[in-house]
Coordinates of C-alpha atoms and ligand atoms in Angstrom, one line a residue:
V1 CA 122.2 -69.6 -155.0
N2 CA 123.7 -70.6 -151.8
S3 CA 121.2 -72.6 -149.9
G4 CA 123.6 -73.7 -147.2
P5 CA 122.4 -73.7 -143.7
Y6 CA 123.7 -70.3 -142.6
V7 CA 122.3 -68.5 -145.5
S8 CA 118.6 -67.4 -144.9
R9 CA 116.5 -68.4 -148.1
R10 CA 113.7 -66.3 -149.5
L11 CA 110.3 -67.6 -149.9
L12 CA 107.2 -66.3 -151.5
V13 CA 103.6 -67.4 -150.5
V14 CA 100.9 -66.6 -153.0
D15 CA 97.4 -67.0 -151.4
D16 CA 94.3 -64.8 -151.1
E17 CA 93.5 -65.8 -147.6
R18 CA 95.2 -63.6 -145.3
I19 CA 95.3 -66.0 -142.3
Q20 CA 96.9 -68.6 -144.5
R21 CA 99.6 -66.1 -145.4
L22 CA 100.3 -65.3 -141.9
I23 CA 100.3 -68.9 -140.8
I24 CA 102.8 -69.9 -143.6
A25 CA 104.8 -66.9 -143.1
R26 CA 105.3 -67.8 -139.2
A27 CA 105.8 -71.4 -139.9
V28 CA 108.9 -70.8 -142.4
G29 CA 110.3 -68.1 -140.4
N30 CA 111.1 -70.4 -137.6
L31 CA 113.0 -72.6 -140.5
G32 CA 115.3 -69.5 -141.2
F33 CA 113.1 -68.4 -144.4
V34 CA 112.7 -64.8 -145.2
A35 CA 109.0 -64.9 -146.4
D36 CA 107.0 -62.3 -148.7
A37 CA 103.4 -62.6 -149.1
A38 CA 101.4 -61.8 -152.2
A39 CA 97.5 -61.8 -152.1
S40 CA 96.9 -61.7 -155.9
L41 CA 98.8 -62.6 -159.3
D42 CA 99.7 -59.0 -159.7
D43 CA 101.2 -58.9 -156.3
A44 CA 103.1 -62.0 -157.0
L45 CA 104.3 -60.9 -160.2
A46 CA 105.6 -57.7 -158.8
C47 CA 107.6 -59.6 -156.1
L48 CA 109.1 -62.0 -158.9
G49 CA 110.2 -58.8 -160.5
D50 CA 111.9 -57.4 -157.5
R51 CA 113.5 -60.5 -156.0
A52 CA 115.0 -64.0 -156.4
Y53 CA 113.0 -66.6 -154.5
D54 CA 114.3 -70.0 -153.4
V55 CA 110.7 -71.3 -152.8
V56 CA 107.3 -70.5 -153.9
I57 CA 104.1 -71.6 -152.1
L58 CA 101.2 -71.2 -154.3
D59 CA 97.6 -71.3 -153.8
L60 CA 95.8 -73.0 -156.7
S61 CA 92.6 -70.9 -156.1
L62 CA 93.3 -67.2 -156.1
G63 CA 89.9 -65.6 -156.0
E64 CA 88.8 -64.8 -159.6
T65 CA 92.2 -66.3 -161.0
D66 CA 94.0 -69.3 -160.4
G67 CA 97.6 -70.2 -159.4
I68 CA 98.3 -71.8 -162.9
S69 CA 98.7 -68.6 -164.5
L70 CA 101.8 -68.1 -162.7
L71 CA 103.7 -71.1 -163.6
Q72 CA 105.0 -69.4 -166.8
A73 CA 106.1 -66.6 -164.9
L74 CA 107.8 -68.8 -162.3
R75 CA 109.7 -70.6 -165.2
D76 CA 110.8 -67.0 -166.8
C77 CA 111.7 -65.4 -163.6
G78 CA 115.1 -66.7 -163.8
C79 CA 115.6 -67.9 -160.2
D80 CA 114.5 -71.4 -160.6
P81 CA 112.5 -71.5 -157.4
V82 CA 110.9 -74.7 -155.9
V83 CA 107.2 -74.8 -155.9
I84 CA 104.7 -76.2 -153.6
F85 CA 101.1 -76.1 -154.1
I86 CA 98.4 -75.5 -151.5
S87 CA 94.6 -76.1 -152.0
R88 CA 91.5 -77.1 -151.0
L89 CA 90.7 -78.8 -154.1
D90 CA 90.8 -82.6 -154.3
D91 CA 93.9 -84.8 -154.8
R92 CA 93.4 -85.2 -158.8
I93 CA 93.5 -81.4 -159.2
R94 CA 96.5 -81.0 -157.1
I95 CA 98.5 -83.9 -158.8
A96 CA 97.4 -82.4 -162.3
S97 CA 98.8 -79.3 -161.3
M98 CA 102.1 -80.7 -160.2
R99 CA 102.4 -82.6 -163.5
L100 CA 101.7 -79.5 -165.5
A101 CA 104.4 -77.6 -163.4
T102 CA 107.0 -80.4 -164.0
A103 CA 106.3 -80.4 -167.7
F104 CA 106.9 -76.7 -167.5
G105 CA 110.4 -77.3 -166.2
L106 CA 109.7 -76.2 -162.8
R107 CA 110.9 -78.1 -159.6
V108 CA 108.0 -79.2 -157.6
A109 CA 108.3 -80.2 -154.0
G110 CA 104.8 -81.4 -153.5
S111 CA 101.3 -80.1 -152.7
L112 CA 99.4 -79.7 -149.3
H113 CA 95.9 -79.7 -148.4
K114 CA 94.8 -76.3 -147.0
P115 CA 94.6 -75.4 -144.0
V116 CA 98.3 -76.2 -144.4
A117 CA 99.6 -78.1 -141.3
P118 CA 102.8 -76.5 -140.5
A119 CA 104.5 -79.8 -139.7
A120 CA 103.9 -81.0 -143.2
L121 CA 105.1 -78.0 -144.7
R122 CA 108.1 -78.2 -142.8
D123 CA 109.2 -81.7 -144.0
M124 CA 108.4 -80.7 -147.5
L125 CA 110.6 -77.7 -147.2
L126 CA 113.5 -79.9 -145.8
Q127 CA 113.4 -82.1 -148.6
T128 CA 112.9 -79.8 -151.6
P129 CA 114.2 -81.3 -154.8
P130 CA 117.9 -80.4 -155.9
R131 CA 118.5 -78.1 -158.8
P132 CA 118.7 -80.3 -162.0
A133 CA 122.3 -81.0 -163.3
A134 CA 122.7 -78.5 -166.1
A135 CA 121.3 -80.0 -169.4
P136 CA 123.6 -81.4 -171.8
D137 CA 123.9 -78.5 -174.4
R138 CA 122.5 -80.5 -177.4
A139 CA 122.9 -77.5 -179.7
V140 CA 126.7 -78.2 -180.2
N141 CA 126.0 -81.7 -180.6
V142 CA 123.2 -81.8 -183.2
P143 CA 124.5 -83.8 -186.3
T144 CA 123.7 -82.9 -189.8
V145 CA 122.1 -85.3 -192.4
E146 CA 125.4 -85.8 -194.1
E147 CA 127.1 -86.9 -190.8
L148 CA 124.4 -89.4 -190.2
T149 CA 124.6 -91.0 -193.8
R150 CA 128.4 -91.0 -193.6
A151 CA 128.2 -92.8 -190.1
M152 CA 125.7 -95.3 -191.6
H153 CA 127.9 -95.8 -194.7
N154 CA 130.8 -96.4 -192.0
N155 CA 129.0 -98.9 -190.1
A156 CA 129.5 -96.3 -187.3
I157 CA 125.7 -96.8 -185.9
V158 CA 125.9 -99.9 -183.9
T159 CA 123.3 -102.0 -182.1
Q160 CA 123.0 -102.7 -178.3
F161 CA 120.8 -105.1 -176.5
Q162 CA 118.7 -104.7 -173.5
P163 CA 117.3 -107.8 -172.0
K164 CA 113.5 -108.5 -171.3
V165 CA 113.1 -110.7 -168.0
S166 CA 110.2 -112.8 -166.9
L167 CA 108.9 -111.0 -163.6
N168 CA 107.8 -114.6 -162.4
D169 CA 111.0 -116.8 -162.5
G170 CA 113.6 -114.1 -163.7
A171 CA 114.1 -116.1 -167.0
V172 CA 115.4 -113.8 -169.9
V173 CA 112.6 -114.1 -172.4
G174 CA 114.3 -111.6 -175.2
M175 CA 116.3 -108.5 -176.0
E176 CA 115.6 -105.3 -177.3
S177 CA 117.8 -104.0 -179.9
L178 CA 118.7 -100.0 -179.4
A179 CA 120.6 -98.1 -181.9
R180 CA 123.7 -96.5 -180.9
W181 CA 125.9 -93.6 -182.5
P182 CA 129.1 -93.4 -180.7
R183 CA 131.2 -90.4 -181.8
G184 CA 134.7 -90.7 -181.3
G185 CA 135.9 -87.7 -179.3
S186 CA 132.6 -86.2 -178.6
A187 CA 129.6 -87.5 -176.8
P188 CA 127.4 -90.1 -178.4
V189 CA 124.5 -88.8 -180.2
P190 CA 121.2 -89.8 -178.3
P191 CA 118.8 -92.0 -180.4
D192 CA 116.0 -89.5 -179.5
V193 CA 118.1 -87.1 -181.7
F194 CA 119.1 -89.2 -184.8
I195 CA 116.1 -91.3 -185.2
P196 CA 113.9 -88.4 -185.9
L197 CA 116.8 -87.0 -188.1
A198 CA 116.8 -90.2 -190.0
E199 CA 112.9 -90.3 -190.3
R200 CA 113.1 -86.5 -191.7
S201 CA 115.8 -87.3 -194.1
G202 CA 114.2 -90.4 -195.5
V203 CA 117.4 -93.0 -194.5
I204 CA 115.2 -94.5 -191.5
A205 CA 114.6 -97.9 -193.5
T206 CA 118.3 -98.3 -194.4
L207 CA 119.1 -97.5 -190.6
T208 CA 116.4 -100.0 -189.4
F209 CA 117.6 -102.9 -191.9
S210 CA 120.9 -102.4 -190.6
V211 CA 119.8 -102.6 -187.2
M212 CA 117.8 -105.7 -187.8
R213 CA 120.7 -107.4 -189.5
Q214 CA 122.8 -106.7 -186.5
A215 CA 120.2 -107.8 -184.2
L216 CA 119.4 -111.1 -186.0
I217 CA 123.1 -112.0 -186.4
A218 CA 123.3 -111.7 -182.6
C219 CA 120.1 -113.5 -181.9
S220 CA 121.4 -116.4 -183.9
Q221 CA 124.5 -116.5 -181.6
W222 CA 122.6 -116.3 -178.2
R223 CA 120.1 -118.8 -179.3
K224 CA 122.7 -121.5 -179.4
T225 CA 122.6 -121.4 -175.4
H226 CA 119.3 -119.6 -175.1
P227 CA 116.9 -121.1 -177.6
A228 CA 114.0 -119.4 -176.4
C229 CA 115.3 -115.8 -176.3
S230 CA 113.8 -113.6 -179.1
V231 CA 115.1 -110.1 -180.4
A232 CA 113.0 -107.0 -180.8
V233 CA 113.7 -104.4 -183.1
N234 CA 112.3 -100.9 -183.2
I235 CA 110.4 -100.1 -186.5
S236 CA 109.3 -96.5 -187.1
P237 CA 105.9 -96.3 -188.7
L238 CA 107.7 -94.6 -191.7
V239 CA 109.1 -98.1 -192.5
L240 CA 105.9 -99.8 -192.0
T241 CA 104.6 -98.8 -195.5
D242 CA 107.9 -99.7 -197.1
P243 CA 106.3 -102.8 -199.5
T244 CA 109.8 -104.2 -199.3
L245 CA 109.7 -104.8 -195.6
P246 CA 108.3 -108.5 -195.2
D247 CA 110.5 -109.8 -198.0
E248 CA 113.6 -108.1 -196.5
I249 CA 112.7 -109.5 -193.3
D250 CA 112.1 -113.0 -194.9
R251 CA 115.6 -112.7 -196.4
M252 CA 117.5 -111.8 -193.2
L253 CA 115.6 -114.6 -191.4
H254 CA 116.5 -117.2 -193.9
E255 CA 120.1 -115.9 -194.1
T256 CA 120.5 -116.2 -190.3
G257 CA 118.6 -119.3 -190.1
L258 CA 116.3 -118.0 -187.6
S259 CA 112.4 -119.0 -187.2
P260 CA 110.0 -115.8 -187.4
G261 CA 109.0 -116.6 -183.7
A262 CA 112.8 -115.2 -182.9
L263 CA 111.7 -111.6 -184.0
V264 CA 109.6 -109.0 -182.5
A265 CA 108.8 -105.9 -184.2
E266 CA 108.1 -103.1 -181.7
I267 CA 106.1 -100.1 -183.4
T268 CA 105.7 -96.7 -181.9
E269 CA 103.7 -94.2 -183.5
S270 CA 106.4 -91.6 -183.2
T271 CA 105.0 -90.1 -186.5
V272 CA 101.7 -90.1 -187.7
I273 CA 100.9 -93.3 -189.8
A274 CA 100.4 -91.6 -193.0
N275 CA 98.6 -94.7 -194.7
P276 CA 97.0 -96.8 -191.8
L277 CA 95.7 -99.4 -194.3
A278 CA 98.9 -100.1 -195.9
A279 CA 100.7 -100.3 -192.6
A280 CA 98.0 -102.6 -191.3
Q281 CA 98.1 -104.6 -194.3
I282 CA 102.2 -105.1 -193.7
L283 CA 101.6 -105.9 -190.0
T284 CA 99.1 -108.4 -190.8
R285 CA 101.3 -110.1 -193.2
L286 CA 104.4 -110.0 -190.6
R287 CA 102.0 -111.5 -187.9
I288 CA 100.7 -114.4 -190.3
K289 CA 104.4 -115.4 -191.0
G290 CA 104.8 -115.6 -187.3
I291 CA 106.6 -112.4 -186.4
S292 CA 105.4 -111.1 -182.8
L293 CA 104.2 -107.5 -183.0
S294 CA 104.5 -105.1 -179.9
I295 CA 103.3 -101.7 -179.2
D296 CA 105.8 -99.6 -177.9
D297 CA 105.4 -96.7 -175.7
F298 CA 101.9 -97.4 -174.7
G299 CA 100.0 -94.7 -172.9
T300 CA 102.4 -91.8 -174.1
G301 CA 99.5 -90.5 -176.5
H302 CA 101.7 -91.8 -179.5
S303 CA 100.6 -95.2 -179.4
S304 CA 96.8 -95.3 -178.9
L305 CA 93.9 -97.5 -178.2
L306 CA 92.9 -97.2 -181.9
S307 CA 96.0 -98.9 -183.0
L308 CA 95.3 -101.8 -180.7
L309 CA 92.0 -102.3 -182.8
R310 CA 93.7 -101.5 -186.2
M311 CA 96.7 -103.6 -185.9
P312 CA 97.2 -107.2 -184.9
F313 CA 99.5 -106.8 -182.0
S314 CA 100.6 -109.4 -179.7
E315 CA 102.4 -107.6 -176.9
L316 CA 102.2 -104.1 -175.3
K317 CA 104.9 -102.3 -173.8
I318 CA 104.0 -99.8 -170.9
D319 CA 105.8 -96.8 -171.2
Q320 CA 108.8 -96.3 -168.7
S321 CA 107.2 -92.8 -167.7
F322 CA 104.4 -94.8 -166.1
T323 CA 106.6 -97.4 -164.5
S324 CA 108.8 -94.9 -162.9
Q325 CA 105.9 -93.0 -161.4
C326 CA 103.8 -96.0 -160.4
E327 CA 105.1 -95.8 -156.7
T328 CA 104.8 -91.9 -156.3
D329 CA 101.7 -91.1 -158.5
P330 CA 98.7 -92.7 -157.7
E331 CA 97.2 -91.9 -161.1
A332 CA 100.0 -93.4 -162.9
W333 CA 99.5 -96.5 -161.0
K334 CA 95.9 -96.6 -161.9
I335 CA 96.8 -96.4 -165.5
V336 CA 99.3 -99.2 -165.2
R337 CA 96.8 -101.5 -163.4
A338 CA 94.1 -100.7 -166.1
T339 CA 96.5 -101.1 -168.6
V340 CA 97.6 -104.4 -167.6
S341 CA 94.0 -105.9 -167.3
M342 CA 92.8 -104.5 -170.7
A343 CA 96.0 -106.0 -172.4
R344 CA 95.0 -109.4 -170.6
E345 CA 91.5 -109.1 -171.6
L346 CA 92.8 -108.6 -175.1
G347 CA 95.2 -111.7 -175.0
L348 CA 98.3 -109.5 -175.1
S349 CA 101.4 -110.1 -173.3
V350 CA 102.7 -107.0 -171.3
V351 CA 106.1 -105.7 -171.0
A352 CA 106.9 -102.9 -168.5
E353 CA 109.7 -100.7 -169.5
G354 CA 112.1 -98.6 -167.2
I355 CA 111.9 -100.9 -164.0
E356 CA 114.9 -99.7 -161.9
T357 CA 114.0 -101.2 -158.5
N358 CA 112.8 -104.4 -157.0
S359 CA 109.8 -102.9 -155.4
V360 CA 108.4 -101.6 -158.9
A361 CA 109.2 -105.1 -160.1
E362 CA 107.3 -106.7 -157.3
R363 CA 104.3 -104.4 -157.8
L364 CA 104.1 -105.0 -161.3
R365 CA 104.4 -108.8 -161.0
D366 CA 101.7 -108.9 -158.4
I367 CA 99.3 -107.1 -160.8
G368 CA 100.0 -110.0 -163.4
C369 CA 102.5 -108.1 -165.6
Q370 CA 104.7 -110.9 -167.0
T371 CA 107.6 -109.2 -168.4
G372 CA 110.1 -106.5 -167.4
Q373 CA 112.8 -104.5 -168.8
G374 CA 114.9 -101.9 -167.1
W375 CA 118.3 -101.1 -165.3
L376 CA 117.3 -103.7 -162.7
F377 CA 117.9 -106.5 -165.0
G378 CA 120.4 -104.8 -167.2
R379 CA 121.4 -101.8 -169.2
P380 CA 121.8 -101.9 -173.0
M381 CA 124.8 -103.9 -174.0
S382 CA 127.4 -104.4 -176.8
E383 CA 126.8 -108.1 -178.2
A384 CA 130.1 -109.3 -176.6
T385 CA 129.0 -108.0 -173.2
L386 CA 125.5 -109.6 -173.6
L387 CA 126.6 -112.8 -174.6
A388 CA 129.1 -113.0 -171.4
W389 CA 126.2 -111.7 -169.1
L390 CA 124.0 -114.2 -170.5
N391 CA 126.3 -117.1 -169.8
E392 CA 127.3 -116.0 -166.3
R393 CA 123.9 -115.0 -165.1
E394 CA 122.0 -116.2 -162.0
P395 CA 118.1 -115.8 -162.8
V396 CA 117.1 -112.8 -160.6
T397 CA 114.2 -113.8 -158.5
V398 CA 111.7 -110.9 -157.8
Ligands
LIG401 P1 112.2 -97.3 -176.6 O1 112.1 -98.3 -177.5 O2 111.2 -97.2 -175.7 O3 113.4 -97.9 -175.9 C1 113.7 -97.8 -174.5 C2 114.4 -96.9 -173.9 O4 114.4 -96.9 -172.5 C3 116.0 -96.9 -174.3 O5 116.2 -95.7 -174.6 C4 116.6 -97.6 -173.1 O6 118.0 -97.3 -173.0 C5 115.7 -96.7 -172.0 N1 115.8 -97.5 -170.8 C6 115.7 -98.8 -170.6 N2 115.7 -99.2 -169.2 C7 115.6 -98.1 -168.4 C8 115.6 -97.8 -167.0 O7 115.5 -98.8 -166.2 N3 115.6 -96.4 -166.8 C9 115.6 -95.5 -167.6 N4 115.6 -94.1 -167.2 N5 115.6 -96.0 -169.1 C10 115.8 -97.0 -169.5 P2 117.3 -95.3 -175.6 O8 118.2 -96.3 -176.1 O9 117.8 -93.8 -175.4 O10 116.1 -95.3 -177.0 C11 115.2 -94.2 -177.0 C12 114.3 -94.4 -178.1 O11 115.0 -94.6 -179.4 C13 113.7 -96.0 -178.0 O12 112.7 -96.1 -177.2 C14 113.5 -96.1 -179.6 O13 112.1 -95.6 -179.7 C15 114.2 -95.2 -180.3 N6 115.2 -96.2 -181.1 C16 116.3 -96.7 -180.6 N7 116.8 -97.3 -181.4 C17 116.0 -97.5 -182.6 C18 116.0 -98.3 -184.0 O14 117.0 -99.0 -183.9 N8 115.0 -97.9 -184.8 C19 114.3 -97.1 -184.4 N9 113.0 -96.5 -185.1 N10 113.9 -96.2 -183.2 C20 114.8 -96.7 -182.2
LIG402 MG1 111.2 -99.9 -178.0
LIG403 MG1 109.5 -97.9 -175.3

């Protein structure tokens, strides 16, 4: 759809109040939109069946029904319209609706209080979000179990490291190891694809031990110049119930000459912990040895309050979905603040993931979050790049 300045764009107002339909149609007409109006869900569905719309303005309360029932039709109509919500309901409901629409894959420009102020509507229309870049076609890229086991056998799965930095003084406090599968010729396979594959096919323990070995060897290198800098390894819950884990870790620590304090185990409940008692037992053994335990992606619904009670965690990582929204979504910010204060009550250190800007780093530091991780400080890097980065680096002070 050409949305250049000389082509009129088509907009649909869905509102059961006639006066609002008229006001909005007039306001957007002045901006070069051709507006249609629908008074009910059925009218709206008929319009969507007839025409392609660039923008849909949707009232959340439509008499007997609600605007949410239209989201599916908007997603399936094929014209990928920008959605603006209007409502007399409170902010929480409008924000929840925006989140829901985003989760449906719709582009949401924002929400406005009714009666709609034409100036506010104009501002929102002038900055409608761009169409997302076409999603990479994962279908062609999905590896098989055989390819994965071959890659592991050939040491083709490599480990990168991303710094964790003190928000108070900019010191590097540790690195997170992240598994990478670069495939010569084609695009790398994202960890969100091959980690679940490794979990399903029973090779996740082998993969984890391989990443851990690379991580501890690299850590023993950077410790020569940065003796307090730890290394974190992601551990799937499936590996937690592997009774060889504590001994395997002992052996690797011994081989690399590292103390247990150099290692952080990051646990995500990406899959249900089948045997929580066995997992808690292993985690407690690790903690007694002096290994730090981190609860990863806290707040995503995978990593739960229940695990905080059950397992002896020493660190909590706030998921990047909260960090990245904390300036634009008041609810996300409330959750971040509540999480930081709860962690402090429980004596856990807090790491915020996904920090991309200075202003987010400052906000987090001001509420007492000690540590940050994200592109602002450094992207995941190979061991060689990391060692150079560490040695050249001036501390970034927030
Ligand atoms: P995670 O442990 O939560 O790792 C953090 C993810 O956030 C990484 O994605 C990292 O590249 C990304 N990230 C860091 N800073 C930023 C930022 O500022 N902005 C944005 N947009 N992203 C940022 P990655 O490497 O794709 O890893 C995804 C997940 O895959 C990890 O999430 C972890 O759960 C899993 N994973 C990676 N390596 C391993 C592994 O060796 N074992 C296991 N079990 N899981 C792994
Ligand atoms: Mg992690
Ligand atoms: Mg995480």
